[in-house]
Tab-separated table of C-alpha atoms in Angstrom:
chain	number	residue	atom	x	y	z
A	1	MET	CA	36.560	226.405	42.182
A	2	ARG	CA	38.495	229.233	40.507
A	3	ARG	CA	38.144	231.362	43.656
A	4	ILE	CA	39.642	228.643	45.822
A	5	SER	CA	42.519	228.179	43.365
A	6	LEU	CA	43.326	231.896	43.432
A	7	LEU	CA	43.237	232.010	47.243
A	8	THR	CA	45.465	228.903	47.455
A	9	ALA	CA	47.982	230.455	45.044
A	10	ALA	CA	48.059	233.684	47.058
A	11	LEU	CA	48.615	231.790	50.312
A	12	ALA	CA	51.398	229.718	48.734
A	13	ALA	CA	53.196	232.900	47.599
A	14	MET	CA	53.197	234.455	51.082
A	15	PRO	CA	56.423	232.852	52.412
A	16	MET	CA	58.301	233.922	49.271
A	17	MET	CA	57.192	237.562	49.644
A	18	ALA	CA	57.874	237.524	53.381
A	19	SER	CA	61.466	236.472	52.855
A	20	ALA	CA	62.021	239.658	50.852
A	21	GLN	CA	61.107	241.726	53.977
A	22	ILE	CA	58.244	243.347	52.077
A	23	VAL	CA	55.491	241.557	53.964
A	24	ASP	CA	54.958	242.507	57.599
A	25	GLU	CA	52.075	240.189	58.462
A	26	VAL	CA	49.650	237.608	57.036
A	27	ARG	CA	46.151	236.889	58.317
A	28	LEU	CA	43.680	234.107	57.689
A	29	GLY	CA	40.295	233.486	59.231
A	30	VAL	CA	36.565	233.030	58.918
A	31	VAL	CA	33.974	235.801	58.917
A	32	ALA	CA	30.194	235.721	59.251
A	33	HIS	CA	28.891	237.029	55.921
A	34	ASN	CA	26.223	239.763	55.705
A	35	VAL	CA	25.394	240.127	59.405
A	36	CYS	CA	23.155	242.699	61.098
A	37	VAL	CA	25.119	245.622	62.530
A	38	LEU	CA	23.160	248.798	61.699
A	39	GLY	CA	20.250	249.128	59.274
A	40	CYS	CA	19.548	245.414	59.060
A	41	ASP	CA	17.102	245.348	56.127
A	42	ASN	CA	19.553	243.360	53.994
A	43	ALA	CA	21.320	241.298	56.666
A	44	GLY	CA	21.149	237.538	56.299
A	45	LYS	CA	20.187	237.571	52.623
A	46	GLU	CA	23.269	235.615	51.556
A	47	GLY	CA	24.514	232.467	53.215
A	48	GLY	CA	27.708	230.796	54.262
A	49	PRO	CA	30.770	232.148	56.024
A	50	ASN	CA	33.648	233.684	54.081
A	51	VAL	CA	37.263	232.522	54.234
A	52	ASN	CA	39.171	235.784	54.575
A	53	GLY	CA	42.896	236.324	53.976
A	54	GLU	CA	45.061	239.413	54.039
A	55	ILE	CA	48.697	240.213	53.309
A	56	VAL	CA	49.901	243.326	55.170
A	57	PHE	CA	53.018	245.100	53.931
A	58	ASN	CA	55.532	247.254	55.780
A	59	SER	CA	54.636	250.935	55.664
A	60	PRO	CA	56.700	252.776	53.044
A	61	GLU	CA	58.492	255.956	54.087
A	62	PHE	CA	56.230	258.288	52.059
A	63	LEU	CA	53.183	257.225	54.147
A	64	ARG	CA	54.685	258.775	57.308
A	65	LEU	CA	52.773	261.930	56.355
A	66	ILE	CA	49.519	260.128	57.202
A	67	TRP	CA	50.701	258.275	60.363
A	68	SER	CA	52.394	255.323	58.610
A	69	PRO	CA	49.519	253.065	57.577
A	70	ARG	CA	50.444	249.631	56.281
A	71	PRO	CA	49.226	248.760	52.769
A	72	TYR	CA	47.336	245.495	52.378
A	73	VAL	CA	45.866	243.204	49.741
A	74	MET	CA	42.988	240.945	50.711
A	75	GLY	CA	40.537	238.375	49.478
A	76	SER	CA	37.322	236.983	50.907
A	77	VAL	CA	35.768	233.857	49.379
A	78	ASN	CA	32.160	232.969	50.210
A	79	THR	CA	31.785	229.256	50.951
A	80	ALA	CA	28.145	229.181	49.762
A	81	GLY	CA	28.842	230.664	46.324
A	82	ASP	CA	27.467	234.097	47.204
A	83	THR	CA	29.430	237.373	47.106
A	84	SER	CA	33.225	237.069	47.150
A	85	PHE	CA	35.564	240.042	46.843
A	86	GLY	CA	39.167	241.166	46.822
A	87	GLY	CA	41.014	244.437	46.985
A	88	ALA	CA	43.645	246.646	48.570
A	89	GLY	CA	43.898	249.483	51.045
A	90	LEU	CA	45.588	250.908	54.129
A	91	ASN	CA	45.481	249.845	57.812
A	92	TRP	CA	46.568	252.033	60.731
A	93	ASN	CA	47.609	250.318	63.951
A	94	TRP	CA	47.355	251.987	67.377
A	95	ASP	CA	48.561	250.199	70.505
A	96	PHE	CA	46.422	251.015	73.540
A	97	ALA	CA	47.608	248.427	76.110
A	98	GLN	CA	50.333	245.806	76.417
A	99	GLY	CA	49.719	243.314	73.567
A	100	TRP	CA	46.496	245.017	72.424
A	101	SER	CA	45.906	247.314	69.457
A	102	LEU	CA	43.095	248.847	67.466
A	103	GLU	CA	43.301	248.836	63.673
A	104	PRO	CA	41.039	250.977	61.484
A	105	GLY	CA	41.338	250.527	57.735
A	106	VAL	CA	40.046	251.859	54.455
A	107	GLY	CA	40.270	250.305	51.009
A	108	TYR	CA	38.794	249.465	47.636
A	109	VAL	CA	37.386	246.090	46.559
A	110	VAL	CA	35.846	244.491	43.484
A	111	HIS	CA	33.177	241.820	44.014
A	112	ASP	CA	31.352	239.133	42.037
A	113	GLY	CA	27.917	239.725	43.625
A	114	GLU	CA	24.704	241.082	42.127
A	115	LEU	CA	24.475	244.658	40.868
A	116	ASP	CA	20.748	245.164	40.302
A	117	PHE	CA	17.463	243.350	39.839
A	118	PRO	CA	17.262	241.214	36.687
A	119	PHE	CA	13.771	242.528	35.863
A	120	PRO	CA	12.447	246.118	35.662
A	121	GLN	CA	11.766	247.932	38.957
A	122	GLY	CA	8.376	246.870	40.374
A	123	ASP	CA	8.261	243.543	38.489
A	124	PRO	CA	6.945	240.851	40.895
A	125	ARG	CA	9.545	238.370	39.598
A	126	ASN	CA	12.166	240.374	41.543
A	127	ALA	CA	10.568	239.606	44.945
A	128	PRO	CA	11.958	236.082	45.492
A	129	ILE	CA	15.391	237.160	44.223
A	130	SER	CA	15.556	240.152	46.589
A	131	GLU	CA	15.009	237.825	49.564
A	132	SER	CA	18.281	235.976	48.958
A	133	LYS	CA	20.605	238.440	47.191
A	134	VAL	CA	22.294	241.717	48.106
A	135	PHE	CA	22.266	244.235	45.246
A	136	PHE	CA	25.363	246.427	45.379
A	137	GLY	CA	24.688	248.798	42.460
A	138	SER	CA	28.388	248.953	41.538
A	139	ARG	CA	31.135	246.417	40.872
A	140	ASP	CA	33.562	248.763	42.723
A	141	LEU	CA	33.084	249.248	46.474
A	142	PHE	CA	34.753	250.943	49.409
A	143	ARG	CA	35.861	248.673	52.252
A	144	THR	CA	36.053	250.113	55.739
A	145	SER	CA	37.240	247.931	58.582
A	146	LEU	CA	37.931	247.991	62.302
A	147	SER	CA	39.868	245.281	64.125
A	148	LEU	CA	40.836	244.518	67.693
A	149	ASN	CA	44.220	242.773	67.775
A	150	LYS	CA	45.699	240.653	70.566
A	151	ASP	CA	49.327	239.521	70.456
A	152	LEU	CA	49.997	235.932	71.503
A	153	ALA	CA	53.285	234.046	71.890
A	154	GLY	CA	56.064	234.961	69.474
A	155	PRO	CA	54.902	236.043	66.029
A	156	TRP	CA	51.315	234.850	66.510
A	157	GLY	CA	48.217	236.870	67.271
A	158	VAL	CA	44.445	236.880	66.880
A	159	GLN	CA	42.119	239.513	65.527
A	160	LEU	CA	38.423	240.256	65.937
A	161	MET	CA	37.422	242.142	62.794
A	162	TYR	CA	34.495	244.023	61.314
A	163	GLU	CA	34.240	245.148	57.686
A	164	HIS	CA	31.672	247.099	55.697
A	165	LEU	CA	31.356	247.205	51.898
A	166	SER	CA	29.473	249.981	50.108
A	167	HIS	CA	29.842	252.284	47.107
A	168	GLY	CA	28.625	255.235	49.189
A	169	GLN	CA	26.987	256.895	46.145
A	170	ILE	CA	30.560	257.842	45.100
A	171	LEU	CA	31.786	254.750	43.214
A	172	GLY	CA	28.257	254.137	41.935
A	173	SER	CA	24.759	255.543	42.070
A	174	GLY	CA	21.330	254.179	42.861
A	175	ARG	CA	21.082	250.815	44.609
A	176	ASN	CA	23.576	250.532	47.485
A	177	GLN	CA	22.552	247.765	49.883
A	178	GLY	CA	26.077	247.161	51.203
A	179	LEU	CA	27.392	244.276	53.285
A	180	ASP	CA	28.674	243.873	56.866
A	181	SER	CA	30.870	241.008	58.084
A	182	ILE	CA	32.322	240.102	61.481
A	183	GLY	CA	34.906	237.417	62.131
A	184	VAL	CA	38.089	236.111	63.687
A	185	ARG	CA	41.479	235.766	62.029
A	186	VAL	CA	44.840	234.352	63.061
A	187	ARG	CA	47.803	236.707	62.498
A	188	TYR	CA	51.441	235.859	61.826
A	189	ALA	CA	53.981	238.718	61.983
A	190	PHE	CA	57.254	238.133	60.109
A	191	GLY	CA	59.229	240.768	62.003
A	192	GLU	CA	58.707	239.111	65.397
């Protein structure tokens, strides 16, 4: 319930921030949680879709040195009570056709999922738990993303997105099962 309250508060604050011309775009959608993309040993272990929201800010002048990415803050709440997460990062946006763009992103998130087995390695009591839980090995994770954006009428657009969470043996060590999600979000651009 606390997760839903935090997401609701963030969504309610969006119009206020947008009026200050700080916010460039807001996004809200649903993503399939823990799907098989590559290396599917852990795919499907957790259930439910995630409600995913993102606030994208205008690119500050100092980021021109790295092709003007737009900073973002995001949250993803799992509807089945499994791993939820939130964080911040940078998105680059490259137009490739009229009304179409590709958007790679990189960021940092903190999650509320499992870190490691509750029992010592090799203990048979871990077997049923490992069938339904992803073990991340670190509370801190990298978030990489890739989205295909399509502009619609006026300020509206849609987005097909993919995201991957992992500590990459940099933010943690040992267990690193990671998580892949794919989904669709609606976009609203305030500058349109």
